[in-house]
Tab-separated table of C-alpha atoms in Angstrom:
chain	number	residue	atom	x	y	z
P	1	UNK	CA	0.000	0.000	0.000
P	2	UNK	CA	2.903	2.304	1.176
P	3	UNK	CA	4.484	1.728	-2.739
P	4	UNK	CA	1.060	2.649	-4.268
P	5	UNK	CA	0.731	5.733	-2.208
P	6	UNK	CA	4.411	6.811	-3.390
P	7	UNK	CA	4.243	6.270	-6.730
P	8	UNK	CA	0.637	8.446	-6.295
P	9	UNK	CA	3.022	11.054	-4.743
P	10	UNK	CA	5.439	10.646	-7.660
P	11	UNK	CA	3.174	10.650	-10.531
P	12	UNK	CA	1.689	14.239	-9.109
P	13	UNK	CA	4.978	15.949	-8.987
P	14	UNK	CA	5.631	14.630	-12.425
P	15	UNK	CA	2.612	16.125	-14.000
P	16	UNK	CA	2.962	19.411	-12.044
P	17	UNK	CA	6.727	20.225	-12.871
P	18	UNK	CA	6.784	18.021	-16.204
P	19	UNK	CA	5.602	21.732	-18.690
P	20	UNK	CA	8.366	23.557	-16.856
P	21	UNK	CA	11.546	21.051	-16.708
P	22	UNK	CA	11.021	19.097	-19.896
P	23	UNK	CA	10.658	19.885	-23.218
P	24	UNK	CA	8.245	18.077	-25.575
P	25	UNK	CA	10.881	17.398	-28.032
P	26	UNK	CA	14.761	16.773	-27.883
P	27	UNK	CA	15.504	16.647	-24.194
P	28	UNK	CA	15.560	18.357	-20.622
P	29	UNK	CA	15.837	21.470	-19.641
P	30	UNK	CA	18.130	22.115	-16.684
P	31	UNK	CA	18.621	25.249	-14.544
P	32	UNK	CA	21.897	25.855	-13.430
P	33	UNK	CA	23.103	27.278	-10.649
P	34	UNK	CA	24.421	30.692	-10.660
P	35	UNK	CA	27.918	31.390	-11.937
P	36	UNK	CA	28.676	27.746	-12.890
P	37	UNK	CA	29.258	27.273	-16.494
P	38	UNK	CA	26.334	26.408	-17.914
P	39	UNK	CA	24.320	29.387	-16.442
P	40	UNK	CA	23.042	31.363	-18.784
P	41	UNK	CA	24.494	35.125	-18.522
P	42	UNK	CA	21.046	37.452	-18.373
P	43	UNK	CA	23.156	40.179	-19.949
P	44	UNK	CA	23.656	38.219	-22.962
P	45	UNK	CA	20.316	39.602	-23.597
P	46	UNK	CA	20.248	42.943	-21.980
P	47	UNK	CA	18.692	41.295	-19.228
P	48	UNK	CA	18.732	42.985	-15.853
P	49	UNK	CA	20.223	40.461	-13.300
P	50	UNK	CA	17.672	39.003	-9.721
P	51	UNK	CA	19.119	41.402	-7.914
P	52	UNK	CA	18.506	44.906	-9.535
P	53	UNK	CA	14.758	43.901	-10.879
P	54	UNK	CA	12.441	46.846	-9.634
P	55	UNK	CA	9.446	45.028	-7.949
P	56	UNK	CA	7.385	48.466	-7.106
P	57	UNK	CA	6.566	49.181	-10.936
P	58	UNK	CA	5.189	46.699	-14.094
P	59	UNK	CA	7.089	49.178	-16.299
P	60	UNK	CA	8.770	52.327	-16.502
P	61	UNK	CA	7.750	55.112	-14.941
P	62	UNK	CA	10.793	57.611	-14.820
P	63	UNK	CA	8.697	60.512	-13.008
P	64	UNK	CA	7.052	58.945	-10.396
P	65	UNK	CA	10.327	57.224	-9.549
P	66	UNK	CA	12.103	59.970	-9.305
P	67	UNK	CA	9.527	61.095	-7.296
P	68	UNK	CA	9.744	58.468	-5.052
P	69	UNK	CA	13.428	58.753	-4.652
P	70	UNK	CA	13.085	62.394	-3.145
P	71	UNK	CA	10.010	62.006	-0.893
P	72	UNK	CA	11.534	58.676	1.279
P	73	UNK	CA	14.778	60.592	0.968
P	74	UNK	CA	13.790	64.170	2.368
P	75	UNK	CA	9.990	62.954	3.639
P	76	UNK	CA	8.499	65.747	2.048
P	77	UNK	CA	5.618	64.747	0.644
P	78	UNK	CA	5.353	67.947	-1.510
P	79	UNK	CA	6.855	66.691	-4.582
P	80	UNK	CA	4.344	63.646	-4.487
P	81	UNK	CA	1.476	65.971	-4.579
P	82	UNK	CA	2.869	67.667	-7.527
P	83	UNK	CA	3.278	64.394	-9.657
P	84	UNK	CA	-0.540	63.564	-8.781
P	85	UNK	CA	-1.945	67.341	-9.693
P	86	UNK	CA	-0.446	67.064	-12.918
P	87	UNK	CA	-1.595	63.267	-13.758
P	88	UNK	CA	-5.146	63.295	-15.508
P	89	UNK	CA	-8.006	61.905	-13.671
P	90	UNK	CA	-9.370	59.826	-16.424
P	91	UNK	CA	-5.686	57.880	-17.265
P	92	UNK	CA	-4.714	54.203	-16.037
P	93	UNK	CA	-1.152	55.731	-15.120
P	94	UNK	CA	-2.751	57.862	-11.928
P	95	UNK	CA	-4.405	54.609	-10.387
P	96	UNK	CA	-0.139	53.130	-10.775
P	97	UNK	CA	1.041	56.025	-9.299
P	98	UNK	CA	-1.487	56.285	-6.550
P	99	UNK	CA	-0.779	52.600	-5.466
P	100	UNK	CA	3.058	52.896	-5.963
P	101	UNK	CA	2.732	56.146	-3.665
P	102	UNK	CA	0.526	53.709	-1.090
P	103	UNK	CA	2.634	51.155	-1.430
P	104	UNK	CA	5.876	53.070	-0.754
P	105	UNK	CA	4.621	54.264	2.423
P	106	UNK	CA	3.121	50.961	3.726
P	107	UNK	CA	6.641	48.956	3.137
P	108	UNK	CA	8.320	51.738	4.919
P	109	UNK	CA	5.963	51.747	7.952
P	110	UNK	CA	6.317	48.015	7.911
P	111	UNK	CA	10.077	48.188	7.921
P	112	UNK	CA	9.893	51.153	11.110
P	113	UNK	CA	6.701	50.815	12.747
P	114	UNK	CA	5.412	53.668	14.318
P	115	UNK	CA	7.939	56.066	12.122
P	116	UNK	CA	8.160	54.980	8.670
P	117	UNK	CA	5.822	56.183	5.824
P	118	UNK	CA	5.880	59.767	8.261
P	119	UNK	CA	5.671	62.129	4.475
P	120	UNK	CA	1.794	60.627	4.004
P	121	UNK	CA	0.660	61.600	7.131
P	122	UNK	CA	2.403	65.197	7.283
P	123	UNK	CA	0.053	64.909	3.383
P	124	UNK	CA	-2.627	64.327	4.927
P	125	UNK	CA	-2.697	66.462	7.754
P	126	UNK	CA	-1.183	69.914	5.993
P	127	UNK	CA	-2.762	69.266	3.062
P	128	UNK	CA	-6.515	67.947	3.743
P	129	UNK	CA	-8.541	69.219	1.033
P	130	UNK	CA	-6.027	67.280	-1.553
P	131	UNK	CA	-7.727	64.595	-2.837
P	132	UNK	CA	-4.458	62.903	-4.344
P	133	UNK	CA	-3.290	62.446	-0.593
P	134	UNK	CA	-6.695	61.251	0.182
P	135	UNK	CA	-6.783	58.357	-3.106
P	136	UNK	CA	-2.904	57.871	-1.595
P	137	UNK	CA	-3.947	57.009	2.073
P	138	UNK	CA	-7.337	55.087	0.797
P	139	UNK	CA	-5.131	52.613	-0.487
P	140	UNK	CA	-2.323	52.551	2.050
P	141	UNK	CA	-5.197	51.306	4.289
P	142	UNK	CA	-6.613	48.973	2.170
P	143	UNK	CA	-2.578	47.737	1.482
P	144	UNK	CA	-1.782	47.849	5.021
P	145	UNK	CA	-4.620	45.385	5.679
P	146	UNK	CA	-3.832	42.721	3.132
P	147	UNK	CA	0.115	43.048	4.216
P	148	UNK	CA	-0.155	43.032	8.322
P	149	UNK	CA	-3.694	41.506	9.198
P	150	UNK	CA	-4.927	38.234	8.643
P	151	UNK	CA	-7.981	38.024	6.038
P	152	UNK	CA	-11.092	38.655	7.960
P	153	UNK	CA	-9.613	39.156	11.135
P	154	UNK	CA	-11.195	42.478	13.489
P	155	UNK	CA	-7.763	44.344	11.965
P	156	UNK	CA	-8.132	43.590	8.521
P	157	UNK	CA	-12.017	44.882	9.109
P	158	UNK	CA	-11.339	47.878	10.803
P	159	UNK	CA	-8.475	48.665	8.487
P	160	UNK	CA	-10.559	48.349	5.113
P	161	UNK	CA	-13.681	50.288	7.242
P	162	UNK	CA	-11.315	52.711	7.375
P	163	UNK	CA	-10.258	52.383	3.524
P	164	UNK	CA	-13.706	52.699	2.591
P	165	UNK	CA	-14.206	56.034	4.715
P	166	UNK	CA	-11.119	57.652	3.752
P	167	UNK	CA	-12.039	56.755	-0.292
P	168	UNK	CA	-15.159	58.431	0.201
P	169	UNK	CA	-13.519	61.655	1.389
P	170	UNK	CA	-11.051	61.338	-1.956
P	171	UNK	CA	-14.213	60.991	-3.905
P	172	UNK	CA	-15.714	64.053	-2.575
P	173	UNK	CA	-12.959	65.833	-3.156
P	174	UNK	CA	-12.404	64.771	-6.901
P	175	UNK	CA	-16.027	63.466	-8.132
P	176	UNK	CA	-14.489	62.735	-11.481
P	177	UNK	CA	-11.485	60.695	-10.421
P	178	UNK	CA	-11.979	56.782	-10.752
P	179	UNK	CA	-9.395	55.816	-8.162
P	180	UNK	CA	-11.296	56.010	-4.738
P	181	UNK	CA	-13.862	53.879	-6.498
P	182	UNK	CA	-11.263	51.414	-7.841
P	183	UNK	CA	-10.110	51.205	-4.229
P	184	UNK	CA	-13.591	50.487	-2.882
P	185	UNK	CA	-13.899	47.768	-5.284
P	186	UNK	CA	-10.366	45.967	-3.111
P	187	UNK	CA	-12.448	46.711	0.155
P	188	UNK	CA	-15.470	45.213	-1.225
P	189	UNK	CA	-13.981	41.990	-2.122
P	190	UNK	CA	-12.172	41.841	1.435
P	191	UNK	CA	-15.332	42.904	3.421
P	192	UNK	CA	-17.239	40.509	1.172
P	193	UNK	CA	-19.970	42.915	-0.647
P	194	UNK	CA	-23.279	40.781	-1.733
P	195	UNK	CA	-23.297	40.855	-5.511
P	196	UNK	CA	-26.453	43.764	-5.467
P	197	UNK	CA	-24.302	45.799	-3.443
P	198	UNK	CA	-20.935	45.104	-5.518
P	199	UNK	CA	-22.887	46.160	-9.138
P	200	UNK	CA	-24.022	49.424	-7.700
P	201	UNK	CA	-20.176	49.704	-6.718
P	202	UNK	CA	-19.032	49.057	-10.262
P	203	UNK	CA	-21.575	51.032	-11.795
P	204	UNK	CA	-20.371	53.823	-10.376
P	205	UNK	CA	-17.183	53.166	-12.002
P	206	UNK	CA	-17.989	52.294	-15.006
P	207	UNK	CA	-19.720	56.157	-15.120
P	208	UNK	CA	-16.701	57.707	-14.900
P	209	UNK	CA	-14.051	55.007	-17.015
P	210	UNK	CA	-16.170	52.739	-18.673
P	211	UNK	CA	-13.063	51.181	-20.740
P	212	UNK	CA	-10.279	51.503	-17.504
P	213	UNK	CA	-7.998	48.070	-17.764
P	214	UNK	CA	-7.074	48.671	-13.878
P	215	UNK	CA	-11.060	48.876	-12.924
P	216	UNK	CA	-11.848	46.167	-14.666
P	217	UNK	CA	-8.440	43.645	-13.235
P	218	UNK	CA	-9.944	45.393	-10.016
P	219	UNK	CA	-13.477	43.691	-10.327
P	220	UNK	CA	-12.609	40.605	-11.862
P	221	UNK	CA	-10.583	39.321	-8.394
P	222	UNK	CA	-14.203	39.824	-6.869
P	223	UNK	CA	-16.038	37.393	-9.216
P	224	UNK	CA	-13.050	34.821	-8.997
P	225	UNK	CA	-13.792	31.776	-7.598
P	226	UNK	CA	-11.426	32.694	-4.531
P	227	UNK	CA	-13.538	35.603	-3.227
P	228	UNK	CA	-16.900	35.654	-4.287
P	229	UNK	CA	-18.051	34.360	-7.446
P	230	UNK	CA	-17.106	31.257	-9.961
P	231	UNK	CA	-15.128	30.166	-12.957
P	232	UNK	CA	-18.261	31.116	-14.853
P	233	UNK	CA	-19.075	34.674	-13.333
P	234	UNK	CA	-15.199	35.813	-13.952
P	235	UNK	CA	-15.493	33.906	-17.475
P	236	UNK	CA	-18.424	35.671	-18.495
P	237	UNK	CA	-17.354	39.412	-16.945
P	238	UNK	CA	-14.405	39.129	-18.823
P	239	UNK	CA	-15.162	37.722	-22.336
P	240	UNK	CA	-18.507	40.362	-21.692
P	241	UNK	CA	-15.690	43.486	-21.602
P	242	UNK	CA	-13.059	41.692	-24.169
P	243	UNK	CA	-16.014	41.755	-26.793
P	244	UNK	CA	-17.418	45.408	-25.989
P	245	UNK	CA	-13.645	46.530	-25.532
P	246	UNK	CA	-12.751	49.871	-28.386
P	247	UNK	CA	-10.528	49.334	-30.539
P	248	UNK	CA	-6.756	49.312	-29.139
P	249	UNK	CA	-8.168	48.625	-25.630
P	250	UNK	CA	-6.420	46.009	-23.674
P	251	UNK	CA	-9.755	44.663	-22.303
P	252	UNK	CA	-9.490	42.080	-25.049
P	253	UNK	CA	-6.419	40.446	-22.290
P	254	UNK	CA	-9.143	40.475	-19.798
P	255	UNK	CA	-9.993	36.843	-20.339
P	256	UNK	CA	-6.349	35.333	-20.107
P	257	UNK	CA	-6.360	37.175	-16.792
P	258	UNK	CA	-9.764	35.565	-15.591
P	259	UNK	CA	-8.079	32.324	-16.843
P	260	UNK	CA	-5.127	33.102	-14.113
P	261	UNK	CA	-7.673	33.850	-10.977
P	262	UNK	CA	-8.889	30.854	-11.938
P	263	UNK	CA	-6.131	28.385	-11.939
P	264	UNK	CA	-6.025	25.063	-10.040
P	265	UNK	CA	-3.527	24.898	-7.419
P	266	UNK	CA	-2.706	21.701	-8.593
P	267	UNK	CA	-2.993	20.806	-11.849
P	268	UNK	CA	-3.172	17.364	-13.467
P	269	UNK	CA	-4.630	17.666	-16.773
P	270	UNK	CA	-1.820	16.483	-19.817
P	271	UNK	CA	-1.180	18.774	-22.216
P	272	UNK	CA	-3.656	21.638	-19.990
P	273	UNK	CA	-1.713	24.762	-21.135
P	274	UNK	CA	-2.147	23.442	-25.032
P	275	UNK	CA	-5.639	22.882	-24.624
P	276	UNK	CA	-8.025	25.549	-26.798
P	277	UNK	CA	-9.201	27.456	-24.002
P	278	UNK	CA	-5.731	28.617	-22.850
P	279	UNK	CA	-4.472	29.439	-26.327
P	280	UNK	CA	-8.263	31.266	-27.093
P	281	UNK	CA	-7.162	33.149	-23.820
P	282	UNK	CA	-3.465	33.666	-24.902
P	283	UNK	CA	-4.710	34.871	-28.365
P	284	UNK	CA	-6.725	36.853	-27.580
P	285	UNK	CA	-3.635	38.815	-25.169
P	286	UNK	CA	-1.804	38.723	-27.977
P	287	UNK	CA	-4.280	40.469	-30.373
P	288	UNK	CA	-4.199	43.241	-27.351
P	289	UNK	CA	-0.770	43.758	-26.613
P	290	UNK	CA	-0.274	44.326	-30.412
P	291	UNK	CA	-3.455	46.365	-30.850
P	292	UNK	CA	-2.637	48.711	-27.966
P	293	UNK	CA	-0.956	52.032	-27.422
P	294	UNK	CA	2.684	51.478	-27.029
P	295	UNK	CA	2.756	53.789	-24.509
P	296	UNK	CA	-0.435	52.566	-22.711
P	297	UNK	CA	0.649	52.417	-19.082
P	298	UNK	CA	-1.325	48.895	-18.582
P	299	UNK	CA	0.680	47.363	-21.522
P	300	UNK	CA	3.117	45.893	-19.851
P	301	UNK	CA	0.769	44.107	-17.233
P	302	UNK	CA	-0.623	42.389	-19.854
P	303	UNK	CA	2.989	41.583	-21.477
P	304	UNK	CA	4.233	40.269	-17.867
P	305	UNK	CA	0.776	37.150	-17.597
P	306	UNK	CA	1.650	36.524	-20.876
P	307	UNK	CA	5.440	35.294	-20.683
P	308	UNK	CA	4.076	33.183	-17.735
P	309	UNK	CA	1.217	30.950	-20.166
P	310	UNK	CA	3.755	31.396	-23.385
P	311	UNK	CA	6.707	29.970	-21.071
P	312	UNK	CA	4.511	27.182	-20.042
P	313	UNK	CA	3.090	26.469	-23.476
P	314	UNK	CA	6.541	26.044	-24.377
P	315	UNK	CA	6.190	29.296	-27.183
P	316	UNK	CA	9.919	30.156	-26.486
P	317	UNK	CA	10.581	32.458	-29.120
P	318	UNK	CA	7.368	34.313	-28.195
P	319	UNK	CA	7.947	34.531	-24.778
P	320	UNK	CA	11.205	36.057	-25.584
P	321	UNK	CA	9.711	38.777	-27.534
P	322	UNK	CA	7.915	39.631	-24.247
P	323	UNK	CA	10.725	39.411	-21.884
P	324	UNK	CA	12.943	41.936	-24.155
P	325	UNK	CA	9.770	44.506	-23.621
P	326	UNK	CA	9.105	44.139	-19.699
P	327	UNK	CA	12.644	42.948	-18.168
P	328	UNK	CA	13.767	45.123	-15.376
P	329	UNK	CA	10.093	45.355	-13.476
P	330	UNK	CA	8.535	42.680	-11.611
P	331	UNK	CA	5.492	44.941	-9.840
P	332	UNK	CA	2.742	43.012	-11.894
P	333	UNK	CA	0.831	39.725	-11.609
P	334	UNK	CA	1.946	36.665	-11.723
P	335	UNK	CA	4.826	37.608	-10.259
P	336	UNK	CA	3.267	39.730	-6.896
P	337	UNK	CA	1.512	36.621	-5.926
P	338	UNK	CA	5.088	35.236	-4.634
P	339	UNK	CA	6.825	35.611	-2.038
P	340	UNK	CA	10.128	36.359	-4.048
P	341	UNK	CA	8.717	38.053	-7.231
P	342	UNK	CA	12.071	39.159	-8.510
P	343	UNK	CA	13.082	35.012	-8.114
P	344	UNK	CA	9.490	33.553	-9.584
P	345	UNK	CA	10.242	35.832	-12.432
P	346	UNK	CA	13.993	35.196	-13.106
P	347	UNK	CA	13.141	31.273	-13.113
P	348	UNK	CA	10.485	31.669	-15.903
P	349	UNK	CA	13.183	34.034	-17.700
P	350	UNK	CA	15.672	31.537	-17.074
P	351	UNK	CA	13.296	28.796	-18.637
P	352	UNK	CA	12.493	30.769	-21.730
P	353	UNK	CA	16.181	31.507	-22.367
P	354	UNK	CA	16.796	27.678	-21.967
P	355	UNK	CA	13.887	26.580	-24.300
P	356	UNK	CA	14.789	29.520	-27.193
P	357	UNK	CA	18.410	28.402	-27.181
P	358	UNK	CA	17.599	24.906	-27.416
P	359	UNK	CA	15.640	25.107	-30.368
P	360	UNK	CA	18.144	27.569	-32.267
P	361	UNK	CA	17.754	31.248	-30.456
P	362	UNK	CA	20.239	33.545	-29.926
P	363	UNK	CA	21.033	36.328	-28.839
P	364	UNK	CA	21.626	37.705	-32.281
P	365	UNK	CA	18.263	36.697	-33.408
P	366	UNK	CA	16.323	38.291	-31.222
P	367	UNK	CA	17.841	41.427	-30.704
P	368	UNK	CA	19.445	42.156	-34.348
């Protein structure tokens, strides 16, 4: 009995890391260890090595970097409120900026509690009628509560209760700006909105950025089938906003993203990540990223799931394509979900550059 169990054991681990250590044709792929031999140099490709990938950004974003570089150096939040007064209101690169902002100050009060993140609240309380600082703290609140509390714990509560309140002032303040709103829709799904409650929510949204790719990611978590809804409920809000999408929207990548919330955790399917539904999905965020604005701030979200399905598809030369576009930034799903972003993501680069040199790449090729 113990020898059936094992080989049980065996025969799981074999299906789950089979796509990502073997090739379908000619061989294994190995990773080697750093600085032995073998180990492919990232450079060779203009890569940026592990240890210099930026995880607080999908993509470039010289300003707000910048930015960032003078407020945690001086605390002063003033140069912060500048960047947000001059971002438009109705552009997916204010919601980045507003949760980079957030962010910043939420890893620095984590790092020095009680001191650290000191430049929002000197925002906040000498500047109160700025609704940037008030978006800014909105989603500190609803950060700090998915970083430091446990999910539905009386902390996470009264920390998203607090979200909700403070994204209500932003909203008064700006009536036009999507943000608070696109926060609300991150307390909703923690506090667990009934579906009536979550539509009047989003329709509120949709009045003021019908076509917003951030909104949209934003409200899909909610109808995943690890909050509150199904396979079918993301399925159909996503295809629904792929096929009304404009022209050159991304929306028509919202479907490969509903396909990611909705992953196994374990899958044992043969040949799942060939089967039509995944390249429908993967299709379809291909048509988008090459429809969109090459400048579209959301473009390289999009880019950074894709590499993930193409790597495990086994599309080398395609995922390469990718890689060359978003290397440098890790600050975007799939890679947030781990622990070590800047590690899940040099593996899968590390994969691709293994399966596009073993069936001819070079460096020469893809860059000349």
């Amino acid at each position: 009995m113990e020898i059936l169990w094992l080989l049980l054991v065996l025969c799981m681990i074999t299906a789950v890391l089979g796509p990502f250590l073997w090739r379908r044709r000619g061989g294994g792929i190995r990773l080697a260890t750093p600085g032995s031999p073998d180990a492919a140099d990232p450079e060779t490709y203009g890569f940026v090595r592990q240890e210099s990938l930026d995880g607080r950004l999908p993509g470039p974003d010289r300003d707000l970097v910048d930015v960032l570089r003078v407020v945690q150096a001086t605390q002063d939040w003033r140069a912060a409120a500048q960047l947000l007064a001059g971002t438009p209101e109705e552009g997916e690169i204010r919601w980045q900026r507003v949760q980079a902002f957030a962010g910043a100050a939420a890893l620095e009060l984590g790092e020095r509690p009680g001191a650290g993140g000191a430049w929002l609240r000197s925002w906040r309380t000498e500047a109160p009628e700025d609704p940037g600082a008030a978006a800014v703290h909105a989603d500190f609140l609803v950060q700090r509560a998915w970083r430091s509390s446990a999910v539905g714990s009386e902390d996470f509560r009264l920390l998203l209760d607090e979200a909700r309140a403070v994204a209500g002032e932003a909203s008064a303040l700006a009536p036009g700006d999507p943000v608070p709103y696109l926060t609300q829709l991150a307390v909703a799904r923690g506090l667990g909105y009934a579906p009536e409650e979550f539509d009047r929510l989003w329709a509120q949204v949709v009045d003021r950025a019908p076509a917003h790719f951030g909104a949209h990611l934003a409200a899909l978590h909610y109808w995943s089938t690890k909050w509150h809804g199904s396979r079918e409920l993301a399925d159909r809000f996503a295809t629904s906003a792929a096929a009304l999408a404009p022209q050159g929207s991304l929306l028509a990548a919202l479907p490969l993203f509903a396909l990611y919330d909705n992953l196994p955790e374990v899958n044992l399917t043969p040949g799942f990540y060939r089967s039509a539904a995944v390249t429908k999905a993967v299709e379809g965020a291909l048509y988008a990223v090459h429809s969109a604005r090459q400048d579209d701030p959301m473009l390289a979200h999009a880019r950074h799931l894709l590499v993930l399905f193409l790597v495990r598809m086994e599309r080398w030369s395609e995922a390469m394509h990718q890689f060359v576009r978003i290397d440098g930034y890790v600050g975007a799903l799939p890679w947030t979900e781990d622990a070590d972003p800047a590690g899940a993501y040099a593996v899968c680069r590390a994969l691709a550059v293994a399966g596009y040199e073993a069936n001819g790449g070079s460096p020469a090729r893809l860059l000349g």
